[in-house]
JSON list of C-alpha atoms in Angstrom, two decimals:
[
{"chain": "A", "resi": 12, "resn": "UNK", "atom": "CA", "xyz": [118.85, 114.87, 130.12]},
{"chain": "A", "resi": 13, "resn": "UNK", "atom": "CA", "xyz": [115.82, 112.37, 128.14]},
{"chain": "A", "resi": 14, "resn": "UNK", "atom": "CA", "xyz": [112.70, 112.69, 129.40]},
{"chain": "A", "resi": 15, "resn": "UNK", "atom": "CA", "xyz": [110.09, 109.82, 129.07]},
{"chain": "A", "resi": 16, "resn": "UNK", "atom": "CA", "xyz": [108.06, 112.22, 125.93]},
{"chain": "A", "resi": 17, "resn": "UNK", "atom": "CA", "xyz": [111.65, 112.36, 124.30]},
{"chain": "A", "resi": 18, "resn": "UNK", "atom": "CA", "xyz": [112.15, 109.12, 124.55]},
{"chain": "A", "resi": 19, "resn": "UNK", "atom": "CA", "xyz": [108.78, 107.92, 123.33]},
{"chain": "A", "resi": 20, "resn": "UNK", "atom": "CA", "xyz": [108.99, 110.66, 120.29]},
{"chain": "A", "resi": 21, "resn": "UNK", "atom": "CA", "xyz": [112.42, 108.71, 119.33]},
{"chain": "A", "resi": 22, "resn": "UNK", "atom": "CA", "xyz": [110.67, 105.40, 120.00]},
{"chain": "A", "resi": 23, "resn": "UNK", "atom": "CA", "xyz": [107.65, 105.14, 117.25]},
{"chain": "A", "resi": 24, "resn": "UNK", "atom": "CA", "xyz": [110.02, 107.86, 114.86]},
{"chain": "A", "resi": 25, "resn": "UNK", "atom": "CA", "xyz": [112.02, 104.88, 114.38]},
{"chain": "A", "resi": 26, "resn": "UNK", "atom": "CA", "xyz": [108.79, 102.57, 114.14]},
{"chain": "A", "resi": 27, "resn": "UNK", "atom": "CA", "xyz": [107.48, 105.10, 111.54]},
{"chain": "A", "resi": 28, "resn": "UNK", "atom": "CA", "xyz": [109.90, 103.40, 108.81]},
{"chain": "A", "resi": 29, "resn": "UNK", "atom": "CA", "xyz": [109.13, 100.01, 107.48]},
{"chain": "A", "resi": 30, "resn": "UNK", "atom": "CA", "xyz": [112.81, 98.99, 106.98]},
{"chain": "A", "resi": 31, "resn": "UNK", "atom": "CA", "xyz": [113.40, 99.61, 110.70]},
{"chain": "A", "resi": 32, "resn": "UNK", "atom": "CA", "xyz": [109.93, 97.54, 111.85]},
{"chain": "A", "resi": 33, "resn": "UNK", "atom": "CA", "xyz": [110.86, 94.23, 109.57]},
{"chain": "A", "resi": 34, "resn": "UNK", "atom": "CA", "xyz": [114.56, 94.98, 110.78]},
{"chain": "A", "resi": 35, "resn": "UNK", "atom": "CA", "xyz": [112.91, 94.72, 114.44]},
{"chain": "A", "resi": 36, "resn": "UNK", "atom": "CA", "xyz": [111.34, 91.80, 113.15]},
{"chain": "A", "resi": 37, "resn": "UNK", "atom": "CA", "xyz": [114.41, 89.92, 112.20]},
{"chain": "A", "resi": 38, "resn": "UNK", "atom": "CA", "xyz": [116.35, 90.35, 115.11]},
{"chain": "A", "resi": 39, "resn": "UNK", "atom": "CA", "xyz": [113.32, 88.78, 117.10]},
{"chain": "A", "resi": 40, "resn": "UNK", "atom": "CA", "xyz": [114.54, 85.64, 115.90]},
{"chain": "A", "resi": 41, "resn": "UNK", "atom": "CA", "xyz": [117.94, 86.20, 117.40]},
{"chain": "A", "resi": 42, "resn": "UNK", "atom": "CA", "xyz": [120.87, 88.86, 117.01]},
{"chain": "A", "resi": 43, "resn": "UNK", "atom": "CA", "xyz": [122.44, 89.51, 113.10]},
{"chain": "A", "resi": 44, "resn": "UNK", "atom": "CA", "xyz": [124.91, 91.00, 111.94]},
{"chain": "A", "resi": 45, "resn": "UNK", "atom": "CA", "xyz": [124.81, 94.01, 109.32]},
{"chain": "A", "resi": 46, "resn": "UNK", "atom": "CA", "xyz": [125.35, 91.64, 106.34]},
{"chain": "A", "resi": 47, "resn": "UNK", "atom": "CA", "xyz": [122.66, 89.14, 107.69]},
{"chain": "A", "resi": 48, "resn": "UNK", "atom": "CA", "xyz": [120.04, 91.96, 108.23]},
{"chain": "A", "resi": 49, "resn": "UNK", "atom": "CA", "xyz": [121.15, 93.84, 104.85]},
{"chain": "A", "resi": 50, "resn": "UNK", "atom": "CA", "xyz": [120.10, 90.72, 102.95]},
{"chain": "A", "resi": 51, "resn": "UNK", "atom": "CA", "xyz": [116.10, 90.80, 102.19]},
{"chain": "A", "resi": 52, "resn": "UNK", "atom": "CA", "xyz": [116.63, 94.35, 101.31]},
{"chain": "A", "resi": 53, "resn": "UNK", "atom": "CA", "xyz": [117.55, 95.77, 98.01]},
{"chain": "A", "resi": 54, "resn": "UNK", "atom": "CA", "xyz": [119.66, 98.29, 99.65]},
{"chain": "A", "resi": 55, "resn": "UNK", "atom": "CA", "xyz": [123.73, 98.95, 100.08]},
{"chain": "A", "resi": 56, "resn": "UNK", "atom": "CA", "xyz": [125.23, 98.08, 103.91]},
{"chain": "A", "resi": 57, "resn": "UNK", "atom": "CA", "xyz": [125.92, 101.43, 104.42]},
{"chain": "A", "resi": 58, "resn": "UNK", "atom": "CA", "xyz": [121.59, 102.34, 104.49]},
{"chain": "A", "resi": 59, "resn": "UNK", "atom": "CA", "xyz": [120.82, 99.42, 106.83]},
{"chain": "A", "resi": 60, "resn": "UNK", "atom": "CA", "xyz": [123.43, 100.49, 108.80]},
{"chain": "A", "resi": 61, "resn": "UNK", "atom": "CA", "xyz": [122.03, 104.08, 109.04]},
{"chain": "A", "resi": 62, "resn": "UNK", "atom": "CA", "xyz": [118.72, 102.63, 110.04]},
{"chain": "A", "resi": 63, "resn": "UNK", "atom": "CA", "xyz": [120.46, 100.03, 112.52]},
{"chain": "A", "resi": 64, "resn": "UNK", "atom": "CA", "xyz": [121.74, 103.87, 113.87]},
{"chain": "A", "resi": 65, "resn": "UNK", "atom": "CA", "xyz": [118.41, 105.31, 114.71]},
{"chain": "A", "resi": 66, "resn": "UNK", "atom": "CA", "xyz": [117.22, 101.69, 116.09]},
{"chain": "A", "resi": 67, "resn": "UNK", "atom": "CA", "xyz": [120.58, 102.21, 118.22]},
{"chain": "A", "resi": 68, "resn": "UNK", "atom": "CA", "xyz": [119.76, 105.77, 118.96]},
{"chain": "A", "resi": 69, "resn": "UNK", "atom": "CA", "xyz": [116.09, 105.29, 120.06]},
{"chain": "A", "resi": 70, "resn": "UNK", "atom": "CA", "xyz": [117.09, 102.27, 122.23]},
{"chain": "A", "resi": 71, "resn": "UNK", "atom": "CA", "xyz": [115.15, 99.72, 120.67]},
{"chain": "A", "resi": 72, "resn": "UNK", "atom": "CA", "xyz": [118.40, 97.86, 119.82]},
{"chain": "A", "resi": 73, "resn": "UNK", "atom": "CA", "xyz": [122.03, 97.15, 121.24]},
{"chain": "A", "resi": 74, "resn": "UNK", "atom": "CA", "xyz": [125.26, 96.40, 119.09]},
{"chain": "A", "resi": 75, "resn": "UNK", "atom": "CA", "xyz": [127.45, 94.15, 120.72]},
{"chain": "A", "resi": 76, "resn": "UNK", "atom": "CA", "xyz": [130.93, 93.26, 119.27]},
{"chain": "A", "resi": 77, "resn": "UNK", "atom": "CA", "xyz": [132.14, 89.42, 118.42]},
{"chain": "A", "resi": 78, "resn": "UNK", "atom": "CA", "xyz": [135.64, 89.90, 116.83]},
{"chain": "A", "resi": 79, "resn": "UNK", "atom": "CA", "xyz": [135.49, 91.93, 113.25]},
{"chain": "A", "resi": 80, "resn": "UNK", "atom": "CA", "xyz": [131.22, 91.65, 113.53]},
{"chain": "A", "resi": 81, "resn": "UNK", "atom": "CA", "xyz": [129.11, 93.88, 115.67]},
{"chain": "A", "resi": 82, "resn": "UNK", "atom": "CA", "xyz": [126.07, 91.93, 115.99]},
{"chain": "A", "resi": 83, "resn": "UNK", "atom": "CA", "xyz": [122.54, 93.90, 116.71]},
{"chain": "A", "resi": 84, "resn": "UNK", "atom": "CA", "xyz": [120.14, 92.46, 119.36]},
{"chain": "A", "resi": 85, "resn": "UNK", "atom": "CA", "xyz": [116.91, 93.45, 120.38]},
{"chain": "A", "resi": 86, "resn": "UNK", "atom": "CA", "xyz": [116.41, 96.10, 123.00]},
{"chain": "A", "resi": 87, "resn": "UNK", "atom": "CA", "xyz": [112.86, 95.46, 125.00]},
{"chain": "A", "resi": 88, "resn": "UNK", "atom": "CA", "xyz": [112.84, 98.72, 126.91]},
{"chain": "A", "resi": 89, "resn": "UNK", "atom": "CA", "xyz": [111.91, 101.87, 124.90]},
{"chain": "A", "resi": 90, "resn": "UNK", "atom": "CA", "xyz": [108.81, 98.68, 123.03]},
{"chain": "A", "resi": 91, "resn": "UNK", "atom": "CA", "xyz": [107.95, 98.64, 126.81]},
{"chain": "A", "resi": 92, "resn": "UNK", "atom": "CA", "xyz": [107.49, 102.30, 127.62]},
{"chain": "A", "resi": 93, "resn": "UNK", "atom": "CA", "xyz": [105.32, 102.66, 124.26]},
{"chain": "A", "resi": 94, "resn": "UNK", "atom": "CA", "xyz": [103.24, 99.76, 124.76]},
{"chain": "A", "resi": 95, "resn": "UNK", "atom": "CA", "xyz": [102.22, 101.26, 128.53]},
{"chain": "A", "resi": 96, "resn": "UNK", "atom": "CA", "xyz": [101.47, 104.48, 126.87]},
{"chain": "A", "resi": 97, "resn": "UNK", "atom": "CA", "xyz": [99.45, 103.09, 124.16]},
{"chain": "A", "resi": 98, "resn": "UNK", "atom": "CA", "xyz": [97.66, 101.13, 126.57]},
{"chain": "A", "resi": 99, "resn": "UNK", "atom": "CA", "xyz": [96.04, 103.87, 128.57]},
{"chain": "A", "resi": 100, "resn": "UNK", "atom": "CA", "xyz": [94.69, 105.39, 124.85]},
{"chain": "A", "resi": 101, "resn": "UNK", "atom": "CA", "xyz": [93.39, 101.92, 124.43]},
{"chain": "A", "resi": 102, "resn": "UNK", "atom": "CA", "xyz": [91.47, 102.38, 127.83]},
{"chain": "A", "resi": 103, "resn": "UNK", "atom": "CA", "xyz": [90.05, 105.21, 126.80]},
{"chain": "A", "resi": 104, "resn": "UNK", "atom": "CA", "xyz": [88.38, 104.08, 124.03]},
{"chain": "A", "resi": 105, "resn": "UNK", "atom": "CA", "xyz": [87.33, 100.93, 124.97]},
{"chain": "A", "resi": 106, "resn": "UNK", "atom": "CA", "xyz": [85.19, 102.91, 127.71]},
{"chain": "A", "resi": 107, "resn": "UNK", "atom": "CA", "xyz": [84.60, 105.37, 124.56]},
{"chain": "A", "resi": 108, "resn": "UNK", "atom": "CA", "xyz": [82.65, 101.75, 122.51]},
{"chain": "A", "resi": 109, "resn": "UNK", "atom": "CA", "xyz": [81.44, 100.73, 125.78]},
{"chain": "A", "resi": 110, "resn": "UNK", "atom": "CA", "xyz": [79.24, 103.74, 126.70]},
{"chain": "A", "resi": 111, "resn": "UNK", "atom": "CA", "xyz": [78.37, 104.00, 122.76]},
{"chain": "A", "resi": 112, "resn": "UNK", "atom": "CA", "xyz": [77.35, 99.91, 122.59]},
{"chain": "A", "resi": 113, "resn": "UNK", "atom": "CA", "xyz": [74.92, 101.32, 125.66]},
{"chain": "A", "resi": 114, "resn": "UNK", "atom": "CA", "xyz": [73.64, 104.32, 123.50]},
{"chain": "A", "resi": 115, "resn": "UNK", "atom": "CA", "xyz": [72.55, 102.25, 120.73]},
{"chain": "A", "resi": 116, "resn": "UNK", "atom": "CA", "xyz": [71.41, 99.52, 122.88]},
{"chain": "A", "resi": 117, "resn": "UNK", "atom": "CA", "xyz": [69.10, 102.10, 124.53]},
{"chain": "A", "resi": 118, "resn": "UNK", "atom": "CA", "xyz": [67.57, 103.51, 121.38]},
{"chain": "A", "resi": 119, "resn": "UNK", "atom": "CA", "xyz": [66.90, 99.93, 120.55]},
{"chain": "A", "resi": 120, "resn": "UNK", "atom": "CA", "xyz": [64.74, 99.35, 123.35]},
{"chain": "A", "resi": 121, "resn": "UNK", "atom": "CA", "xyz": [62.85, 103.08, 122.71]},
{"chain": "A", "resi": 122, "resn": "UNK", "atom": "CA", "xyz": [62.43, 101.65, 119.62]},
{"chain": "A", "resi": 123, "resn": "UNK", "atom": "CA", "xyz": [64.90, 103.90, 117.82]},
{"chain": "A", "resi": 124, "resn": "UNK", "atom": "CA", "xyz": [65.74, 107.30, 117.16]},
{"chain": "A", "resi": 125, "resn": "UNK", "atom": "CA", "xyz": [62.67, 109.40, 116.89]}
]
């Protein structure tokens, strides 16, 4: 059974590679075949297929079947989970920055550090 942490690890692991991020960016425009996804990269179809397997295992894409092709398309679930996880930390940092701003304003009002 996969836990949320395992899913996040798989999501962030898949996103760690710039080629996979570029593939996801391309899929924002709509589904694409292996050949279409491989076009902009200077790598073999097999290498791109391995990237697709990582993306599929992480749940970031799904693959269908149309005749002899298996077009890939984005699957938003894991990205949504990652965004929700990141937002918790954004709230923490924003709160920290607000406290720092208040502290610095207080120093300016008091004439600066002594």
